[in-house]
PDB file of C-alpha atoms and ligand atoms in Angstrom:
ATOM      1  CA  MET A   1      89.491 -31.080 148.794  1.00  0.00           C
ATOM      2  CA  GLU A   2      92.786 -30.823 150.595  1.00  0.00           C
ATOM      3  CA  VAL A   3      92.394 -29.089 153.976  1.00  0.00           C
ATOM      4  CA  VAL A   4      95.529 -27.615 155.541  1.00  0.00           C
ATOM      5  CA  ILE A   5      95.035 -26.547 159.163  1.00  0.00           C
ATOM      6  CA  VAL A   6      97.569 -24.078 160.547  1.00  0.00           C
ATOM      7  CA  SER A   7      97.867 -22.207 163.828  1.00  0.00           C
ATOM      8  CA  ASP A   8      96.654 -18.716 162.991  1.00  0.00           C
ATOM      9  CA  ALA A   9      95.853 -16.133 160.300  1.00  0.00           C
ATOM     10  CA  ALA A  10      99.532 -15.246 159.769  1.00  0.00           C
ATOM     11  CA  ALA A  11     100.281 -18.894 158.975  1.00  0.00           C
ATOM     12  CA  VAL A  12      97.312 -18.958 156.561  1.00  0.00           C
ATOM     13  CA  GLY A  13      99.039 -16.052 154.787  1.00  0.00           C
ATOM     14  CA  GLU A  14     102.397 -17.805 154.629  1.00  0.00           C
ATOM     15  CA  VAL A  15     101.130 -21.163 153.382  1.00  0.00           C
ATOM     16  CA  SER A  16      98.923 -19.546 150.734  1.00  0.00           C
ATOM     17  CA  ALA A  17     101.840 -17.318 149.641  1.00  0.00           C
ATOM     18  CA  ASP A  18     103.862 -20.530 149.205  1.00  0.00           C
ATOM     19  CA  ALA A  19     101.200 -21.793 146.770  1.00  0.00           C
ATOM     20  CA  ILE A  20     101.431 -18.578 144.736  1.00  0.00           C
ATOM     21  CA  SER A  21     105.251 -18.538 144.834  1.00  0.00           C
ATOM     22  CA  ALA A  22     105.374 -22.146 143.566  1.00  0.00           C
ATOM     23  CA  LEU A  23     102.946 -21.343 140.735  1.00  0.00           C
ATOM     24  CA  VAL A  24     104.797 -18.181 139.671  1.00  0.00           C
ATOM     25  CA  GLN A  25     108.137 -19.982 139.706  1.00  0.00           C
ATOM     26  CA  ARG A  26     106.664 -22.533 137.289  1.00  0.00           C
ATOM     27  CA  LYS A  27     104.667 -19.966 135.295  1.00  0.00           C
ATOM     28  CA  PRO A  28     105.899 -16.364 135.692  1.00  0.00           C
ATOM     29  CA  ASP A  29     102.933 -15.016 133.698  1.00  0.00           C
ATOM     30  CA  ALA A  30     100.347 -16.807 135.853  1.00  0.00           C
ATOM     31  CA  VAL A  31      96.785 -15.522 135.956  1.00  0.00           C
ATOM     32  CA  LEU A  32      95.763 -14.902 139.564  1.00  0.00           C
ATOM     33  CA  GLY A  33      92.203 -14.602 140.847  1.00  0.00           C
ATOM     34  CA  LEU A  34      92.178 -11.965 143.578  1.00  0.00           C
ATOM     35  CA  ALA A  35      89.675 -11.859 146.445  1.00  0.00           C
ATOM     36  CA  THR A  36      88.962  -8.940 148.741  1.00  0.00           C
ATOM     37  CA  GLY A  37      87.855  -8.998 152.369  1.00  0.00           C
ATOM     38  CA  SER A  38      89.850  -9.756 155.488  1.00  0.00           C
ATOM     39  CA  SER A  39      90.636 -13.408 154.643  1.00  0.00           C
ATOM     40  CA  PRO A  40      93.460 -12.698 152.149  1.00  0.00           C
ATOM     41  CA  SER A  41      94.989  -9.743 154.054  1.00  0.00           C
ATOM     42  CA  GLU A  42      97.851 -11.759 155.541  1.00  0.00           C
ATOM     43  CA  LEU A  43      98.499 -13.402 152.173  1.00  0.00           C
ATOM     44  CA  TYR A  44      98.795 -10.017 150.466  1.00  0.00           C
ATOM     45  CA  ARG A  45     101.095  -8.761 153.228  1.00  0.00           C
ATOM     46  CA  GLU A  46     103.306 -11.821 152.761  1.00  0.00           C
ATOM     47  CA  LEU A  47     103.372 -11.426 148.955  1.00  0.00           C
ATOM     48  CA  ALA A  48     104.472  -7.802 149.431  1.00  0.00           C
ATOM     49  CA  ARG A  49     107.247  -8.946 151.774  1.00  0.00           C
ATOM     50  CA  ARG A  50     108.482 -11.560 149.278  1.00  0.00           C
ATOM     51  CA  VAL A  51     108.443  -9.081 146.394  1.00  0.00           C
ATOM     52  CA  ALA A  52     110.317  -6.498 148.518  1.00  0.00           C
ATOM     53  CA  THR A  53     113.015  -9.082 149.309  1.00  0.00           C
ATOM     54  CA  ASP A  54     113.229 -10.278 145.659  1.00  0.00           C
ATOM     55  CA  GLU A  55     111.990 -13.763 146.551  1.00  0.00           C
ATOM     56  CA  LEU A  56     109.039 -13.315 144.198  1.00  0.00           C
ATOM     57  CA  SER A  57     107.997 -11.197 141.233  1.00  0.00           C
ATOM     58  CA  LEU A  58     104.432 -10.706 140.058  1.00  0.00           C
ATOM     59  CA  ALA A  59     105.514  -8.345 137.266  1.00  0.00           C
ATOM     60  CA  GLN A  60     104.408 -10.698 134.497  1.00  0.00           C
ATOM     61  CA  CYS A  61     101.266 -11.943 136.238  1.00  0.00           C
ATOM     62  CA  ARG A  62      97.730 -10.872 135.517  1.00  0.00           C
ATOM     63  CA  GLY A  63      95.007 -10.412 138.110  1.00  0.00           C
ATOM     64  CA  PHE A  64      91.230 -10.742 137.934  1.00  0.00           C
ATOM     65  CA  LEU A  65      88.922  -9.656 140.725  1.00  0.00           C
ATOM     66  CA  LEU A  66      86.148 -11.910 141.962  1.00  0.00           C
ATOM     67  CA  ASP A  67      83.512  -9.263 142.431  1.00  0.00           C
ATOM     68  CA  GLU A  68      82.704  -5.570 142.711  1.00  0.00           C
ATOM     69  CA  TYR A  69      80.071  -3.352 144.286  1.00  0.00           C
ATOM     70  CA  VAL A  70      77.666  -1.618 141.922  1.00  0.00           C
ATOM     71  CA  GLY A  71      77.704   2.167 141.947  1.00  0.00           C
ATOM     72  CA  LEU A  72      80.607   3.011 144.259  1.00  0.00           C
ATOM     73  CA  PRO A  73      82.447   6.026 142.818  1.00  0.00           C
ATOM     74  CA  ALA A  74      85.825   5.322 141.197  1.00  0.00           C
ATOM     75  CA  ASP A  75      87.690   6.985 144.074  1.00  0.00           C
ATOM     76  CA  HIS A  76      85.753   5.229 146.876  1.00  0.00           C
ATOM     77  CA  PRO A  77      88.256   3.414 149.133  1.00  0.00           C
ATOM     78  CA  GLN A  78      85.949   0.364 149.435  1.00  0.00           C
ATOM     79  CA  ARG A  79      85.523  -0.093 145.708  1.00  0.00           C
ATOM     80  CA  TYR A  80      87.128  -3.527 145.286  1.00  0.00           C
ATOM     81  CA  ARG A  81      89.265  -2.359 142.365  1.00  0.00           C
ATOM     82  CA  THR A  82      90.678   0.303 144.701  1.00  0.00           C
ATOM     83  CA  VAL A  83      91.128  -2.190 147.550  1.00  0.00           C
ATOM     84  CA  ILE A  84      93.187  -4.485 145.290  1.00  0.00           C
ATOM     85  CA  GLU A  85      95.205  -1.489 144.098  1.00  0.00           C
ATOM     86  CA  THR A  86      95.960  -0.585 147.743  1.00  0.00           C
ATOM     87  CA  GLU A  87      96.539  -4.112 149.099  1.00  0.00           C
ATOM     88  CA  VAL A  88      98.236  -5.833 146.142  1.00  0.00           C
ATOM     89  CA  VAL A  89      99.274  -3.558 143.270  1.00  0.00           C
ATOM     90  CA  THR A  90     100.933  -0.764 145.260  1.00  0.00           C
ATOM     91  CA  PRO A  91     102.906  -2.965 147.688  1.00  0.00           C
ATOM     92  CA  THR A  92     104.024  -5.516 145.037  1.00  0.00           C
ATOM     93  CA  ASP A  93     105.240  -5.327 141.432  1.00  0.00           C
ATOM     94  CA  LEU A  94     101.927  -6.545 139.984  1.00  0.00           C
ATOM     95  CA  ARG A  95     101.121  -3.941 137.314  1.00  0.00           C
ATOM     96  CA  SER A  96      97.889  -1.996 137.583  1.00  0.00           C
ATOM     97  CA  GLU A  97      97.164  -2.321 133.861  1.00  0.00           C
ATOM     98  CA  ARG A  98      97.365  -6.101 134.177  1.00  0.00           C
ATOM     99  CA  VAL A  99      94.548  -6.184 136.752  1.00  0.00           C
ATOM    100  CA  GLN A 100      90.888  -6.208 135.822  1.00  0.00           C
ATOM    101  CA  GLY A 101      87.599  -6.321 137.694  1.00  0.00           C
ATOM    102  CA  PRO A 102      83.952  -6.290 136.732  1.00  0.00           C
ATOM    103  CA  ASP A 103      82.896  -2.682 136.038  1.00  0.00           C
ATOM    104  CA  GLY A 104      80.373  -1.737 138.715  1.00  0.00           C
ATOM    105  CA  LEU A 105      80.016   1.734 137.173  1.00  0.00           C
ATOM    106  CA  ALA A 106      79.111   0.587 133.643  1.00  0.00           C
ATOM    107  CA  ALA A 107      75.946   2.007 132.090  1.00  0.00           C
ATOM    108  CA  ASP A 108      75.253  -1.480 130.711  1.00  0.00           C
ATOM    109  CA  LEU A 109      75.873  -3.816 133.661  1.00  0.00           C
ATOM    110  CA  PRO A 110      74.874  -7.106 131.946  1.00  0.00           C
ATOM    111  CA  GLY A 111      77.167  -6.098 129.048  1.00  0.00           C
ATOM    112  CA  ALA A 112      80.002  -5.424 131.510  1.00  0.00           C
ATOM    113  CA  CYS A 113      79.488  -8.893 133.020  1.00  0.00           C
ATOM    114  CA  ALA A 114      79.650 -10.558 129.601  1.00  0.00           C
ATOM    115  CA  ASP A 115      82.782  -8.528 128.714  1.00  0.00           C
ATOM    116  CA  TYR A 116      84.393  -9.627 131.968  1.00  0.00           C
ATOM    117  CA  GLU A 117      83.748 -13.308 131.275  1.00  0.00           C
ATOM    118  CA  ARG A 118      85.323 -12.834 127.832  1.00  0.00           C
ATOM    119  CA  SER A 119      88.386 -11.101 129.312  1.00  0.00           C
ATOM    120  CA  ILE A 120      88.999 -14.046 131.645  1.00  0.00           C
ATOM    121  CA  GLN A 121      88.690 -16.505 128.742  1.00  0.00           C
ATOM    122  CA  ASP A 122      90.960 -14.356 126.529  1.00  0.00           C
ATOM    123  CA  ALA A 123      93.626 -14.412 129.259  1.00  0.00           C
ATOM    124  CA  GLY A 124      93.543 -18.214 129.124  1.00  0.00           C
ATOM    125  CA  GLY A 125      91.513 -18.671 132.309  1.00  0.00           C
ATOM    126  CA  ILE A 126      92.555 -18.276 135.924  1.00  0.00           C
ATOM    127  CA  ASP A 127      95.436 -20.430 137.146  1.00  0.00           C
ATOM    128  CA  LEU A 128      94.942 -19.899 140.880  1.00  0.00           C
ATOM    129  CA  GLN A 129      91.870 -18.371 142.436  1.00  0.00           C
ATOM    130  CA  ILE A 130      92.053 -17.021 145.983  1.00  0.00           C
ATOM    131  CA  LEU A 131      88.727 -17.320 147.807  1.00  0.00           C
ATOM    132  CA  GLY A 132      87.313 -16.294 151.158  1.00  0.00           C
ATOM    133  CA  VAL A 133      83.992 -17.526 152.482  1.00  0.00           C
ATOM    134  CA  GLY A 134      81.221 -15.449 154.027  1.00  0.00           C
ATOM    135  CA  SER A 135      79.727 -16.441 157.376  1.00  0.00           C
ATOM    136  CA  ASP A 136      76.631 -17.602 155.445  1.00  0.00           C
ATOM    137  CA  GLY A 137      78.766 -19.701 153.077  1.00  0.00           C
ATOM    138  CA  HIS A 138      78.839 -17.218 150.208  1.00  0.00           C
ATOM    139  CA  ILE A 139      81.754 -17.295 147.798  1.00  0.00           C
ATOM    140  CA  ALA A 140      82.592 -14.026 146.030  1.00  0.00           C
ATOM    141  CA  PHE A 141      79.086 -12.502 146.224  1.00  0.00           C
ATOM    142  CA  ASN A 142      77.215 -15.694 145.383  1.00  0.00           C
ATOM    143  CA  GLU A 143      74.744 -15.602 148.229  1.00  0.00           C
ATOM    144  CA  PRO A 144      72.747 -18.604 149.495  1.00  0.00           C
ATOM    145  CA  GLY A 145      70.332 -19.732 146.797  1.00  0.00           C
ATOM    146  CA  SER A 146      72.658 -18.746 143.933  1.00  0.00           C
ATOM    147  CA  SER A 147      72.744 -21.070 140.944  1.00  0.00           C
ATOM    148  CA  LEU A 148      75.800 -23.292 141.097  1.00  0.00           C
ATOM    149  CA  GLY A 149      76.364 -22.946 137.338  1.00  0.00           C
ATOM    150  CA  ALA A 150      76.066 -19.148 137.105  1.00  0.00           C
ATOM    151  CA  ARG A 151      78.484 -16.845 135.281  1.00  0.00           C
ATOM    152  CA  THR A 152      79.396 -13.226 136.135  1.00  0.00           C
ATOM    153  CA  ARG A 153      76.182 -11.303 136.773  1.00  0.00           C
ATOM    154  CA  ILE A 154      74.399  -8.719 138.936  1.00  0.00           C
ATOM    155  CA  LYS A 155      73.345  -9.903 142.392  1.00  0.00           C
ATOM    156  CA  THR A 156      71.543  -8.378 145.357  1.00  0.00           C
ATOM    157  CA  LEU A 157      73.444  -8.574 148.638  1.00  0.00           C
ATOM    158  CA  THR A 158      71.736 -10.192 151.613  1.00  0.00           C
ATOM    159  CA  ASP A 159      71.204  -8.222 154.825  1.00  0.00           C
ATOM    160  CA  GLN A 160      73.673 -10.590 156.515  1.00  0.00           C
ATOM    161  CA  THR A 161      76.457  -9.722 154.039  1.00  0.00           C
ATOM    162  CA  ARG A 162      75.643  -6.010 154.197  1.00  0.00           C
ATOM    163  CA  ARG A 163      75.812  -6.214 158.015  1.00  0.00           C
ATOM    164  CA  ASP A 164      79.112  -8.179 157.849  1.00  0.00           C
ATOM    165  CA  ASN A 165      80.621  -5.635 155.456  1.00  0.00           C
ATOM    166  CA  ALA A 166      79.329  -2.522 157.250  1.00  0.00           C
ATOM    167  CA  ARG A 167      82.606  -2.516 159.209  1.00  0.00           C
ATOM    168  CA  TYR A 168      84.315  -1.317 156.035  1.00  0.00           C
ATOM    169  CA  PHE A 169      81.784   1.532 155.704  1.00  0.00           C
ATOM    170  CA  GLY A 170      82.194   3.169 159.115  1.00  0.00           C
ATOM    171  CA  ASP A 171      79.704   0.676 160.653  1.00  0.00           C
ATOM    172  CA  ASP A 172      76.949   2.356 158.650  1.00  0.00           C
ATOM    173  CA  ILE A 173      74.913  -0.358 156.917  1.00  0.00           C
ATOM    174  CA  GLY A 174      73.091   2.368 154.985  1.00  0.00           C
ATOM    175  CA  SER A 175      76.335   3.103 153.106  1.00  0.00           C
ATOM    176  CA  VAL A 176      76.837  -0.511 151.972  1.00  0.00           C
ATOM    177  CA  PRO A 177      75.665  -0.928 148.371  1.00  0.00           C
ATOM    178  CA  HIS A 178      72.678  -3.206 147.744  1.00  0.00           C
ATOM    179  CA  HIS A 179      73.991  -4.643 144.483  1.00  0.00           C
ATOM    180  CA  CYS A 180      77.180  -6.125 143.143  1.00  0.00           C
ATOM    181  CA  LEU A 181      78.678  -7.807 140.098  1.00  0.00           C
ATOM    182  CA  THR A 182      80.185 -11.169 140.885  1.00  0.00           C
ATOM    183  CA  GLN A 183      81.808 -14.061 139.128  1.00  0.00           C
ATOM    184  CA  GLY A 184      79.348 -16.943 139.301  1.00  0.00           C
ATOM    185  CA  ILE A 185      80.081 -20.273 140.910  1.00  0.00           C
ATOM    186  CA  GLY A 186      80.326 -21.650 137.344  1.00  0.00           C
ATOM    187  CA  THR A 187      83.027 -19.059 136.538  1.00  0.00           C
ATOM    188  CA  ILE A 188      84.914 -19.810 139.752  1.00  0.00           C
ATOM    189  CA  LEU A 189      84.855 -23.571 139.154  1.00  0.00           C
ATOM    190  CA  GLN A 190      86.675 -23.034 135.851  1.00  0.00           C
ATOM    191  CA  ALA A 191      89.820 -21.769 137.581  1.00  0.00           C
ATOM    192  CA  ARG A 192      92.501 -24.454 137.569  1.00  0.00           C
ATOM    193  CA  HIS A 193      93.290 -24.312 141.300  1.00  0.00           C
ATOM    194  CA  LEU A 194      91.051 -22.909 144.023  1.00  0.00           C
ATOM    195  CA  VAL A 195      92.668 -21.771 147.267  1.00  0.00           C
ATOM    196  CA  LEU A 196      90.130 -21.140 150.021  1.00  0.00           C
ATOM    197  CA  LEU A 197      91.305 -19.109 153.019  1.00  0.00           C
ATOM    198  CA  ALA A 198      89.518 -18.878 156.360  1.00  0.00           C
ATOM    199  CA  SER A 199      90.495 -17.811 159.834  1.00  0.00           C
ATOM    200  CA  GLY A 200      88.637 -17.192 163.063  1.00  0.00           C
ATOM    201  CA  ARG A 201      85.704 -18.855 164.843  1.00  0.00           C
ATOM    202  CA  ALA A 202      83.131 -16.817 162.919  1.00  0.00           C
ATOM    203  CA  LYS A 203      83.932 -18.979 159.863  1.00  0.00           C
ATOM    204  CA  ALA A 204      83.729 -22.357 161.635  1.00  0.00           C
ATOM    205  CA  GLU A 205      80.113 -23.177 160.710  1.00  0.00           C
ATOM    206  CA  ALA A 206      80.522 -21.991 157.106  1.00  0.00           C
ATOM    207  CA  LEU A 207      83.709 -24.017 156.722  1.00  0.00           C
ATOM    208  CA  HIS A 208      82.030 -27.098 158.171  1.00  0.00           C
ATOM    209  CA  GLN A 209      79.177 -26.771 155.657  1.00  0.00           C
ATOM    210  CA  VAL A 210      81.477 -25.985 152.724  1.00  0.00           C
ATOM    211  CA  VAL A 211      83.929 -28.813 153.384  1.00  0.00           C
ATOM    212  CA  GLU A 212      81.749 -31.518 154.949  1.00  0.00           C
ATOM    213  CA  GLY A 213      78.140 -30.627 154.207  1.00  0.00           C
ATOM    214  CA  PRO A 214      76.041 -31.697 151.229  1.00  0.00           C
ATOM    215  CA  VAL A 215      76.539 -29.771 147.963  1.00  0.00           C
ATOM    216  CA  THR A 216      73.726 -27.240 148.090  1.00  0.00           C
ATOM    217  CA  ALA A 217      72.968 -23.776 146.753  1.00  0.00           C
ATOM    218  CA  MET A 218      72.063 -22.820 150.335  1.00  0.00           C
ATOM    219  CA  TRP A 219      75.816 -23.010 151.188  1.00  0.00           C
ATOM    220  CA  PRO A 220      77.257 -21.833 147.853  1.00  0.00           C
ATOM    221  CA  GLY A 221      80.850 -22.645 148.847  1.00  0.00           C
ATOM    222  CA  SER A 222      79.903 -26.331 149.064  1.00  0.00           C
ATOM    223  CA  ALA A 223      80.076 -26.343 145.244  1.00  0.00           C
ATOM    224  CA  LEU A 224      83.877 -26.326 145.627  1.00  0.00           C
ATOM    225  CA  GLN A 225      83.545 -30.023 146.468  1.00  0.00           C
ATOM    226  CA  LEU A 226      82.838 -30.537 142.741  1.00  0.00           C
ATOM    227  CA  HIS A 227      86.251 -29.120 141.731  1.00  0.00           C
ATOM    228  CA  PRO A 228      89.195 -31.510 141.323  1.00  0.00           C
ATOM    229  CA  HIS A 229      91.873 -29.193 142.761  1.00  0.00           C
ATOM    230  CA  VAL A 230      90.918 -27.236 145.880  1.00  0.00           C
ATOM    231  CA  THR A 231      93.200 -26.375 148.781  1.00  0.00           C
ATOM    232  CA  ALA A 232      91.543 -24.969 151.901  1.00  0.00           C
ATOM    233  CA  ILE A 233      94.106 -23.225 154.113  1.00  0.00           C
ATOM    234  CA  VAL A 234      92.486 -22.481 157.454  1.00  0.00           C
ATOM    235  CA  ASP A 235      93.463 -21.714 161.015  1.00  0.00           C
ATOM    236  CA  GLU A 236      92.543 -23.823 164.031  1.00  0.00           C
ATOM    237  CA  ALA A 237      89.650 -21.568 165.052  1.00  0.00           C
ATOM    238  CA  ALA A 238      88.033 -21.769 161.600  1.00  0.00           C
ATOM    239  CA  ALA A 239      88.619 -25.545 161.598  1.00  0.00           C
ATOM    240  CA  SER A 240      87.046 -26.023 165.033  1.00  0.00           C
ATOM    241  CA  ARG A 241      83.877 -27.642 163.606  1.00  0.00           C
ATOM    242  CA  LEU A 242      85.630 -29.983 161.158  1.00  0.00           C
TER     243      LEU A 242
HETATM  244  C1  LIG B   1      82.846 -10.556 151.075  1.00  0.00           C
HETATM  245  C2  LIG B   1      83.498 -10.676 149.676  1.00  0.00           C
HETATM  246  C3  LIG B   1      84.032 -12.057 149.444  1.00  0.00           C
HETATM  247  C4  LIG B   1      84.757 -12.466 150.707  1.00  0.00           C
HETATM  248  C5  LIG B   1      83.760 -12.732 151.795  1.00  0.00           C
HETATM  249  C6  LIG B   1      84.373 -12.970 153.159  1.00  0.00           C
HETATM  250  O1  LIG B   1      81.538 -10.092 151.048  1.00  0.00           O
HETATM  251  N1  LIG B   1      82.699 -10.299 148.566  1.00  0.00           N
HETATM  252  O2  LIG B   1      84.867 -12.088 148.304  1.00  0.00           O
HETATM  253  O3  LIG B   1      85.490 -13.633 150.476  1.00  0.00           O
HETATM  254  O4  LIG B   1      82.765 -11.733 151.833  1.00  0.00           O
HETATM  255  O5  LIG B   1      84.890 -11.793 153.686  1.00  0.00           O
HETATM  256  P1  LIG B   1      86.011 -11.756 154.816  1.00  0.00           P
HETATM  257  O6  LIG B   1      87.213 -12.382 154.226  1.00  0.00           O
HETATM  258  O7  LIG B   1      86.197 -10.308 155.126  1.00  0.00           O
HETATM  259  O8  LIG B   1      85.459 -12.519 155.957  1.00  0.00           O
END
C-alpha cells in the first residue's frame, strides 16, 4: 500500500483529484467508485472546480456508489444516491443516468444486491474506487466482523456507526437507519485501484490498524493490504499513529 501523507484535508482533496484526473485523461469513460461521508468532500469540491475550469470532464464516466441506507425515502437528503447527486453530479458534468447505487427501497433487497453486483460487472468493473474509513475501521458499511470475501448484501449498522452518522440526521440517532446495503469487501477488492482518504485525528487509530495492523475482519479496512494497488492519501493528523 502506498501511503501519501499531506498537510490537511484540502491537500487530500487535491492529491486524490490528481489521481482521478490522470485516470480520466487515459480513459475518458472510466468507471468511478464513489464514496459518501466527509472524507471525500474536498475531493468532490476539487473535481467540481476542475470541471468548471475545463481542466477535467467526467461526462463519459460512470459512477457506482459503495453503499446505501435501507428505507430512506427517495427525496431524503441523506439518502446516499441523493448525496452523490448533490455533491458530485450537480456540480460536475457526470451524468445522473450514468450513476448507480444499490436500491435501498427495493421490495426484494437481496435481489437488488445481486442486480447491483451484475451492473458493476456489466460496466467492466470499477477502475478507481474512492474509500473512506470509519473510526472502527469499517469500509463502506462493512462493519467489524464482516466477511472479507463478501459481495453486496444487507448489513446491520453498529451503534458506533449510527452514533458517528447521527450528525447528518440532526444529531438524532433515532433517525439513523438500522440497515444498509453495501458492497462487500470482496466486491471492493475487485476494483482495479483503491484510493483511501482519511483526515483528522479521529481516524488515526483506524488508519494505524488498516495500514499496519494484521489483516482481520475486526478491522475490515485491513483487507486492503491484500490488494495490489492501493493508495492511501491522508493528512498529518490521520497519519499521527503511523
Ligand atoms: C460511513 C460510510 C462510509 C464512509 C465512512 C466514514 O458510514 N458508509 O462509506 O467512508 O462511514 O465516514 P466519514 O468519511 O464521514 O468519516
